[in-house]
């Protein structure tokens, strides 16, 4: 992460705590690593992101329905899904620092440094040649760039080959040959690489022999697959159709850092779209485009997002891409769109012995549907929103403010109701307005401190509108409405407040 990125990220984390967005879990006991709680402001924002996703997937699509499946599932589910055997991270320890790393991350970081070198070379040349600079030509012909690109290719192809063959000795050999050192101790004193399963387990039943091992689900998707037939039959669903779900997932992440980017307990919003075999590529493209639109409809610049198409596909996928977001620590995965073939349903069919098929009344045949999945981390989406919203501004009068430019539709509090002073009946009038607005909008009433300070507090939690009740209000039933981003203030009648705010927070009006 660049120093500037680190600095911004540190400020965002501190801001999240100061304004009740996110707290470290069990903080009074010094916290629990990679587990977080959402506070009074954060839980509202999280709920709004959830609603935005649920509406766009379930409410706006006639052929998508939602479910809410249990976290505990039959242990064989995880055997059939491949998680028991293959949901692993390759880990390596440094014997001097006693720090544990993911071997793939060490190698990827090494490769990222070579990529940085290439980029610097390109930037240098671009500034030397000015308008005449041909980036592609330079990358293809400059000897240093070509050499570095070949180096990356060699490293990655060897690494992928070793991982696929589960040749962990060669992964260690590669780390040693590349001279990768521990960032803490600076030493190359590594242990062997070994696989570590990421699922948490516990036991159901008493402590006696009849207790059986169960896992805390590492993804919500399997709860959808095992309910495919239930939903298809009881909902009389025809292909193509989707099942959506929002829920908790758990992974024993070893390298859990970067705040809520990688957590041990997190939430996913997943949708499995069941299609006729052969039509999956069409739907894969449809969902890639549709999901990108969902992101950009929030008004966050399109340049903050990019697709990363996977070159190396999981054995069950025939296409996969990530939507990456530019976090303060660089572009990273936010959402995955995967064409998963019939792998999951066919595997559950095999392990359960139950037919998980669709009878096609047009062709008179039965088959296992193919699946296109969209999977986004709710917490990661939260981090994307707050990272993009955090802004420090110097105002015309030289004063400073921190404002969260949260997309108004997602803002935790939509309207702050503020009496100019808490006397002469202004506070009673403000309460009356608050009581009227609260049925339609999440509102906050605040009468403490000077009005300027109250505006700053609302800016800091991203409230799009502040309504101020002053002495004129008592005469003519008008209020001042202040818009967060422009800080522009207008005078409007009380009965217009709902209309003005509703228009601005409606995502369809964007
Ligand atoms: N069912 C597919 C699946 O689970 P994944 O790429 O492992 O795919 C999907 O996860 C999304 O879940 C990721 O794009 C990310 O947004 C989120 N996610 C995964 N692991 C996470 C973690 N440890 N903490 C927070 N979010 C996570």
XYZ file of C-alpha atoms and ligand atoms in Angstrom:
537
model
C 0.000 0.000 0.000
C 1.325 3.511 -0.806
C 1.979 5.840 2.145
C -0.886 8.057 0.988
C -3.223 5.058 0.744
C -2.116 3.874 4.188
C -2.732 7.299 5.668
C -6.240 7.551 4.171
C -7.061 4.001 5.220
C -5.949 4.668 8.816
C -8.180 7.742 8.912
C -11.167 5.802 7.547
C -10.762 3.087 10.197
C -10.554 5.734 12.964
C -13.552 7.589 11.539
C -15.607 4.370 11.471
C -15.015 3.941 15.180
C -15.511 7.584 16.159
C -18.881 7.853 14.413
C -20.388 4.475 15.324
C -19.934 2.703 11.989
C -17.696 -0.194 13.063
C -16.187 -1.397 16.330
C -13.664 -4.136 16.954
C -15.504 -7.185 18.324
C -15.174 -7.657 22.119
C -13.092 -4.512 22.309
C -13.188 -4.296 26.103
C -11.338 -7.646 26.119
C -8.761 -6.269 23.650
C -10.731 -7.481 20.652
C -10.984 -10.627 18.562
C -8.853 -10.603 15.460
C -10.651 -10.166 12.103
C -14.087 -9.997 13.730
C -16.023 -6.720 13.814
C -19.307 -5.286 15.085
C -21.425 -2.719 13.276
C -22.474 0.235 15.429
C -25.543 2.455 15.397
C -24.572 4.189 12.136
C -22.906 1.229 10.456
C -25.798 -1.161 10.967
C -28.115 1.293 9.157
C -25.717 1.599 6.226
C -25.294 -2.179 6.107
C -29.052 -2.701 6.125
C -29.456 -0.198 3.279
C -26.831 -1.977 1.160
C -28.644 -5.255 1.817
C -31.990 -3.732 0.804
C -30.509 -2.237 -2.347
C -29.147 -5.649 -3.354
C -32.296 -7.585 -2.377
C -34.568 -5.193 -4.253
C -32.474 -5.215 -7.391
C -32.140 -9.012 -7.409
C -35.404 -10.341 -5.959
C -37.994 -7.577 -6.197
C -37.050 -6.341 -9.686
C -36.659 -9.804 -11.234
C -39.850 -11.809 -11.573
C -37.841 -14.999 -11.936
C -35.624 -14.615 -8.852
C -36.793 -15.565 -5.373
C -35.072 -15.289 -2.024
C -34.439 -17.813 0.741
C -32.861 -17.810 4.176
C -31.148 -21.127 4.862
C -29.469 -22.300 8.075
C -25.794 -21.811 8.831
C -25.383 -25.426 9.932
C -25.820 -28.001 7.200
C -25.370 -31.744 6.885
C -21.604 -32.443 6.897
C -21.826 -34.319 3.575
C -22.823 -31.033 1.894
C -19.228 -29.871 2.331
C -17.812 -33.132 1.058
C -19.985 -32.880 -2.069
C -19.125 -29.207 -2.624
C -15.398 -29.966 -2.453
C -14.775 -27.794 0.602
C -13.606 -30.632 2.864
C -10.901 -31.673 0.415
C -10.015 -28.496 -1.392
C -10.952 -25.358 0.543
C -7.369 -24.789 1.579
C -4.739 -22.097 1.742
C -1.060 -23.018 1.270
C 0.692 -21.707 4.387
C 4.326 -21.125 5.257
C 5.905 -19.897 8.516
C 9.046 -17.883 9.008
C 11.053 -19.628 11.730
C 12.677 -16.409 12.970
C 9.698 -14.073 13.206
C 7.240 -16.945 13.886
C 4.902 -15.163 11.448
C 2.611 -17.165 9.189
C 2.002 -16.278 5.544
C -0.018 -17.525 2.627
C 2.516 -18.864 0.149
C 0.426 -17.668 -2.800
C 0.290 -14.142 -1.347
C 4.081 -14.031 -0.886
C 4.547 -14.999 -4.530
C 1.833 -12.634 -5.783
C 3.397 -9.756 -3.849
C 6.765 -10.579 -5.389
C 5.149 -10.507 -8.840
C 3.359 -7.226 -8.012
C 6.770 -5.648 -7.335
C 7.975 -6.656 -10.813
C 4.733 -5.220 -12.254
C 5.454 -1.950 -10.414
C 8.918 -1.876 -12.000
C 7.349 -2.302 -15.454
C 4.850 0.481 -14.765
C 7.604 2.848 -13.618
C 9.583 2.095 -16.777
C 6.482 2.851 -18.879
C 5.730 6.089 -17.014
C 9.325 7.256 -17.427
C 9.195 6.620 -21.166
C 5.765 8.260 -21.473
C 7.019 11.477 -19.931
C 10.165 11.353 -22.114
C 8.296 10.847 -25.424
C 5.178 12.922 -24.661
C 2.341 12.724 -27.219
C 4.303 10.437 -29.530
C 4.402 7.682 -26.922
C 2.880 4.359 -27.984
C 2.336 2.388 -24.774
C 1.603 -0.974 -26.384
C 4.554 -0.767 -28.705
C 6.848 0.164 -25.821
C 5.642 -2.739 -23.680
C 6.129 -5.174 -26.534
C 9.601 -4.022 -27.533
C 11.485 -2.495 -24.601
C 14.057 -5.157 -23.598
C 13.797 -4.540 -19.821
C 9.997 -4.646 -19.900
C 9.955 -7.763 -22.093
C 12.425 -9.488 -19.770
C 10.362 -8.638 -16.684
C 7.136 -9.785 -18.330
C 8.728 -13.113 -19.219
C 9.916 -13.452 -15.639
C 6.350 -12.954 -14.361
C 5.011 -15.510 -16.811
C 7.608 -18.088 -15.771
C 6.959 -17.581 -12.055
C 3.171 -17.738 -12.384
C 3.056 -20.742 -14.680
C 5.398 -22.720 -12.410
C 3.439 -21.679 -9.327
C 0.054 -22.619 -10.818
C 1.467 -25.959 -12.030
C 2.880 -26.806 -8.594
C -0.365 -25.867 -6.830
C -2.481 -27.858 -9.261
C -0.260 -30.883 -8.721
C -0.316 -30.197 -4.948
C 3.490 -30.116 -5.161
C 4.054 -28.016 -2.038
C 7.787 -28.793 -2.004
C 8.106 -26.953 -5.300
C 6.103 -23.986 -3.965
C 8.647 -23.703 -1.148
C 11.528 -24.142 -3.616
C 10.101 -21.301 -5.715
C 9.904 -18.997 -2.666
C 13.514 -19.814 -1.850
C 14.746 -19.420 -5.423
C 13.073 -16.023 -5.717
C 14.836 -14.978 -2.515
C 11.568 -13.908 -0.871
C 12.236 -12.699 2.671
C 9.907 -12.403 5.661
C 8.723 -8.761 5.828
C 9.105 -8.879 9.646
C 12.456 -10.592 10.231
C 14.004 -10.110 6.784
C 15.121 -13.761 6.880
C 14.693 -16.643 4.415
C 14.375 -19.223 7.142
C 11.094 -20.836 6.006
C 9.208 -23.928 7.151
C 7.698 -26.337 4.609
C 4.491 -25.254 2.881
C 1.344 -27.084 4.014
C -2.356 -26.912 3.235
C -4.693 -25.470 5.840
C -8.475 -25.951 5.619
C -10.380 -22.708 6.116
C -13.616 -24.149 7.520
C -14.523 -23.738 11.183
C -16.032 -26.820 12.747
C -18.006 -27.603 15.867
C -20.117 -30.471 17.169
C -23.841 -31.030 17.205
C -25.254 -33.144 20.002
C -23.875 -34.028 23.438
C -20.244 -34.792 24.084
C -20.904 -38.527 23.788
C -20.171 -40.667 20.738
C -23.350 -39.605 18.952
C -22.072 -36.019 18.585
C -21.277 -35.257 14.990
C -18.950 -32.811 13.380
C -20.587 -29.870 11.628
C -19.079 -26.897 9.842
C -19.945 -23.242 9.981
C -20.772 -22.592 6.335
C -17.920 -20.929 4.421
C -20.338 -19.658 1.744
C -24.103 -19.221 1.528
C -24.286 -20.760 -1.958
C -24.563 -24.378 -0.792
C -27.736 -23.523 1.155
C -29.190 -22.512 -2.210
C -28.035 -25.611 -4.094
C -29.494 -28.040 -1.561
C -32.815 -26.174 -1.758
C -32.898 -26.057 -5.556
C -35.601 -28.694 -5.892
C -37.683 -27.411 -2.946
C -37.853 -23.939 -4.451
C -38.260 -25.099 -8.047
C -41.195 -27.341 -7.177
C -42.992 -25.230 -4.544
C -42.441 -21.970 -6.465
C -43.323 -23.639 -9.798
C -40.184 -22.048 -11.224
C -39.204 -22.462 -14.880
C -35.676 -22.128 -16.207
C -34.028 -19.704 -16.233
C -34.624 -18.720 -12.629
C -32.591 -17.581 -9.668
C -32.421 -18.094 -5.910
C -30.903 -15.319 -3.829
C -29.737 -15.273 -0.246
C -28.025 -12.925 2.200
C -26.336 -14.466 5.205
C -23.329 -15.073 7.392
C -20.329 -17.077 6.247
C -17.262 -18.102 8.221
C -13.672 -18.713 7.172
C -10.654 -19.271 9.344
C -8.619 -16.737 7.384
C -4.985 -16.862 8.351
C -3.923 -13.603 6.870
C -6.821 -11.549 8.123
C -5.899 -7.910 7.871
C -7.100 -4.766 6.125
C -10.001 -4.157 8.494
C -13.303 -5.560 7.183
C -11.802 -6.552 3.817
C -10.947 -10.065 5.004
C -12.863 -11.239 8.060
C -13.381 -14.534 9.834
C -17.122 -13.931 10.215
C -18.662 -12.020 7.342
C -21.782 -11.745 5.252
C -22.382 -12.685 1.638
C -25.092 -11.722 -0.848
C -25.235 -14.557 -3.354
C -27.507 -15.506 -6.207
C -27.478 -18.773 -8.139
C -29.096 -18.487 -11.562
C -30.209 -21.866 -12.948
C -30.141 -22.115 -16.738
C -30.463 -24.632 -19.529
C -27.061 -26.202 -20.356
C -25.573 -24.367 -23.329
C -27.135 -21.035 -22.342
C -24.726 -20.346 -19.494
C -22.318 -18.130 -21.471
C -25.147 -15.799 -22.465
C -26.301 -15.490 -18.834
C -22.759 -15.124 -17.598
C -22.329 -12.062 -19.833
C -25.768 -10.776 -18.788
C -24.916 -10.975 -15.081
C -21.470 -9.423 -15.536
C -23.052 -6.410 -17.167
C -26.020 -6.258 -14.809
C -23.901 -6.419 -11.688
C -21.550 -3.700 -12.926
C -24.594 -1.479 -13.553
C -25.765 -2.135 -9.987
C -22.489 -0.713 -8.718
C -22.262 2.308 -10.977
C -25.947 3.245 -10.475
C -24.882 4.388 -7.020
C -23.043 7.302 -8.609
C -19.571 6.042 -7.699
C -17.236 6.799 -10.645
C -16.983 3.920 -13.130
C -13.190 4.328 -13.063
C -13.215 2.872 -9.537
C -14.354 -0.491 -10.895
C -12.813 -2.954 -13.304
C -13.313 -6.540 -14.381
C -10.647 -9.122 -13.811
C -11.297 -12.157 -15.971
C -9.818 -15.324 -14.485
C -7.205 -17.074 -16.641
C -6.973 -19.977 -14.261
C -10.427 -21.455 -13.734
C -11.556 -23.641 -10.858
C -12.157 -27.199 -12.079
C -15.964 -26.707 -11.952
C -16.106 -23.349 -13.770
C -16.145 -22.583 -17.482
C -15.881 -18.807 -17.016
C -15.225 -16.532 -14.044
C -14.552 -12.853 -13.426
C -14.155 -10.549 -10.464
C -15.487 -7.041 -10.217
C -12.579 -5.247 -8.590
C -12.853 -1.988 -6.705
C -10.139 0.566 -6.077
C -9.795 0.450 -2.287
C -7.237 2.751 -0.578
C -4.854 -0.228 -0.799
C -5.377 -0.713 -4.534
C -7.727 -2.602 -6.866
C -9.034 -5.725 -5.100
C -11.851 -8.247 -5.558
C -15.269 -7.006 -4.493
C -17.582 -9.447 -6.241
C -17.292 -12.670 -8.208
C -19.371 -13.804 -11.184
C -18.889 -17.482 -11.891
C -20.259 -19.839 -14.507
C -20.212 -22.994 -12.354
C -21.579 -25.503 -14.893
C -23.600 -28.341 -13.290
C -20.808 -29.127 -10.853
C -22.635 -28.406 -7.589
C -26.046 -29.856 -8.409
C -24.525 -32.933 -10.074
C -22.292 -33.505 -7.073
C -25.167 -33.131 -4.570
C -27.199 -35.482 -6.739
C -24.407 -38.044 -6.533
C -23.800 -37.734 -2.782
C -27.465 -37.502 -1.741
C -28.840 -40.008 -4.208
C -31.726 -37.567 -4.954
C -32.469 -36.373 -8.467
C -31.770 -32.642 -8.777
C -33.035 -32.048 -12.283
C -35.425 -29.947 -14.299
C -38.082 -31.394 -16.544
C -38.207 -29.263 -19.666
C -41.793 -29.327 -20.981
C -40.678 -27.945 -24.369
C -38.127 -30.638 -25.179
C -39.642 -33.333 -22.952
C -36.293 -34.068 -21.323
C -34.851 -33.884 -17.841
C -31.432 -32.476 -17.107
C -29.292 -30.986 -14.326
C -29.347 -27.205 -14.835
C -26.176 -25.173 -15.210
C -25.549 -22.315 -12.795
C -24.272 -18.766 -13.086
C -23.470 -17.307 -9.694
C -23.061 -13.725 -8.510
C -21.393 -13.454 -5.107
C -20.568 -10.259 -3.267
C -19.308 -9.709 0.275
C -21.641 -7.345 2.120
C -18.844 -6.152 4.389
C -16.530 -5.624 1.442
C -19.241 -3.586 -0.270
C -19.556 -1.568 2.944
C -15.807 -0.922 2.854
C -16.008 0.121 -0.801
C -18.765 2.614 0.016
C -17.064 4.184 3.008
C -13.649 4.289 1.304
C -15.167 6.129 -1.610
C -17.268 8.427 0.586
C -14.622 9.680 3.008
C -13.575 13.202 2.075
C -11.648 15.939 3.827
C -12.589 19.353 2.474
C -11.234 22.844 3.015
C -14.123 25.283 2.804
C -14.133 28.800 1.375
C -13.697 30.346 4.812
C -10.610 28.196 5.389
C -12.300 25.852 7.864
C -12.170 22.101 7.339
C -14.808 19.430 7.327
C -14.841 15.664 7.025
C -17.818 14.647 4.940
C -18.999 11.177 4.049
C -20.423 11.507 0.536
C -22.367 8.275 0.934
C -24.775 7.676 -1.970
C -27.978 9.267 -0.570
C -30.014 6.088 -1.131
C -27.695 4.236 1.244
C -27.100 6.964 3.831
C -27.701 5.705 7.413
C -29.689 8.799 8.382
C -31.636 10.559 5.652
C -32.739 13.703 7.515
C -31.430 15.490 10.594
C -33.997 17.700 12.280
C -32.329 20.602 14.079
C -34.006 23.421 16.035
C -31.827 26.537 15.796
C -32.140 26.966 19.576
C -33.814 24.765 22.144
C -36.249 27.387 23.458
C -39.150 29.631 22.421
C -41.068 26.627 21.113
C -38.539 25.927 18.309
C -37.633 22.589 19.870
C -41.300 21.586 20.178
C -41.911 22.491 16.544
C -38.801 20.516 15.517
C -40.020 17.466 17.460
C -43.376 17.754 15.709
C -41.641 17.735 12.309
C -39.389 14.845 13.394
C -42.407 12.818 14.520
C -44.058 13.391 11.167
C -41.010 12.530 9.031
C -39.816 9.490 10.997
C -42.481 7.196 9.515
C -41.018 7.635 6.032
C -37.332 8.284 6.650
C -34.631 7.355 9.121
C -34.291 10.691 10.950
C -32.191 12.041 13.768
C -33.185 14.819 16.156
C -30.349 16.945 17.548
C -30.601 20.120 19.612
C -27.203 20.088 21.332
C -24.360 22.552 20.459
C -24.160 25.355 17.925
C -25.815 24.687 14.568
C -22.453 24.640 12.729
C -21.184 21.798 14.925
C -24.387 19.874 14.412
C -24.014 20.210 10.624
C -20.451 18.834 10.916
C -21.659 15.838 12.935
C -24.232 15.041 10.243
C -21.636 15.506 7.460
C -19.425 13.020 9.272
C -22.086 10.290 9.128
C -23.196 11.196 5.611
C -26.700 12.603 6.260
C -27.841 14.049 2.900
C -30.266 16.607 4.395
C -30.415 18.808 7.486
C -33.651 20.609 8.266
C -33.306 23.687 10.477
C -36.249 25.115 12.378
C -35.799 28.824 13.163
C -37.927 31.786 14.219
C -39.346 32.220 10.684
C -40.634 28.641 10.854
C -42.896 29.702 13.698
C -44.370 32.432 11.473
C -44.635 30.882 8.023
C -44.155 27.103 8.416
C -41.028 27.061 6.258
C -37.663 25.493 7.138
C -34.113 25.671 5.867
C -33.027 22.542 4.037
C -29.264 22.089 3.717
C -27.833 19.667 1.201
C -24.762 17.772 2.401
C -22.451 17.828 -0.650
C -23.019 21.386 -1.910
C -23.914 22.757 1.552
C -26.503 24.827 -0.303
C -29.391 25.991 1.841
C -32.925 26.613 0.562
C -36.112 27.705 2.210
C -39.034 25.321 1.671
C -42.479 24.772 3.219
C -42.647 21.945 5.787
C -45.037 19.959 3.597
C -42.435 19.878 0.772
C -39.681 18.225 2.858
C -40.763 14.654 2.119
C -41.030 15.270 -1.624
C -37.579 16.918 -1.922
C -35.828 14.230 0.110
C -37.673 11.286 -1.462
C -36.661 12.442 -4.938
C -32.996 12.713 -4.051
C -32.712 9.359 -2.302
C -34.575 7.420 -4.972
C -32.002 5.352 -6.852
C -34.250 5.273 -9.961
C -34.039 9.048 -10.313
C -30.310 8.955 -10.848
N -19.869 -18.825 -3.526
C -18.725 -18.266 -4.106
C -17.816 -17.662 -3.151
O -17.989 -17.745 -1.939
P -15.633 -16.229 -2.991
O -14.854 -15.519 -4.063
O -14.877 -17.125 -2.090
O -16.796 -16.991 -3.750
C -17.317 -14.259 -2.717
O -16.398 -15.135 -2.116
C -17.204 -12.878 -2.125
O -17.307 -12.942 -0.704
C -15.861 -12.186 -2.386
O -15.865 -11.525 -3.644
C -15.794 -11.195 -1.229
O -16.528 -10.024 -1.537
C -16.508 -11.927 -0.111
N -15.538 -12.556 0.828
C -14.889 -13.727 0.683
N -14.111 -13.981 1.747
C -14.265 -12.940 2.591
C -13.726 -12.615 3.873
N -12.893 -13.431 4.508
N -14.108 -11.451 4.453
C -14.990 -10.616 3.828
N -15.524 -10.879 2.626
C -15.175 -12.028 2.008
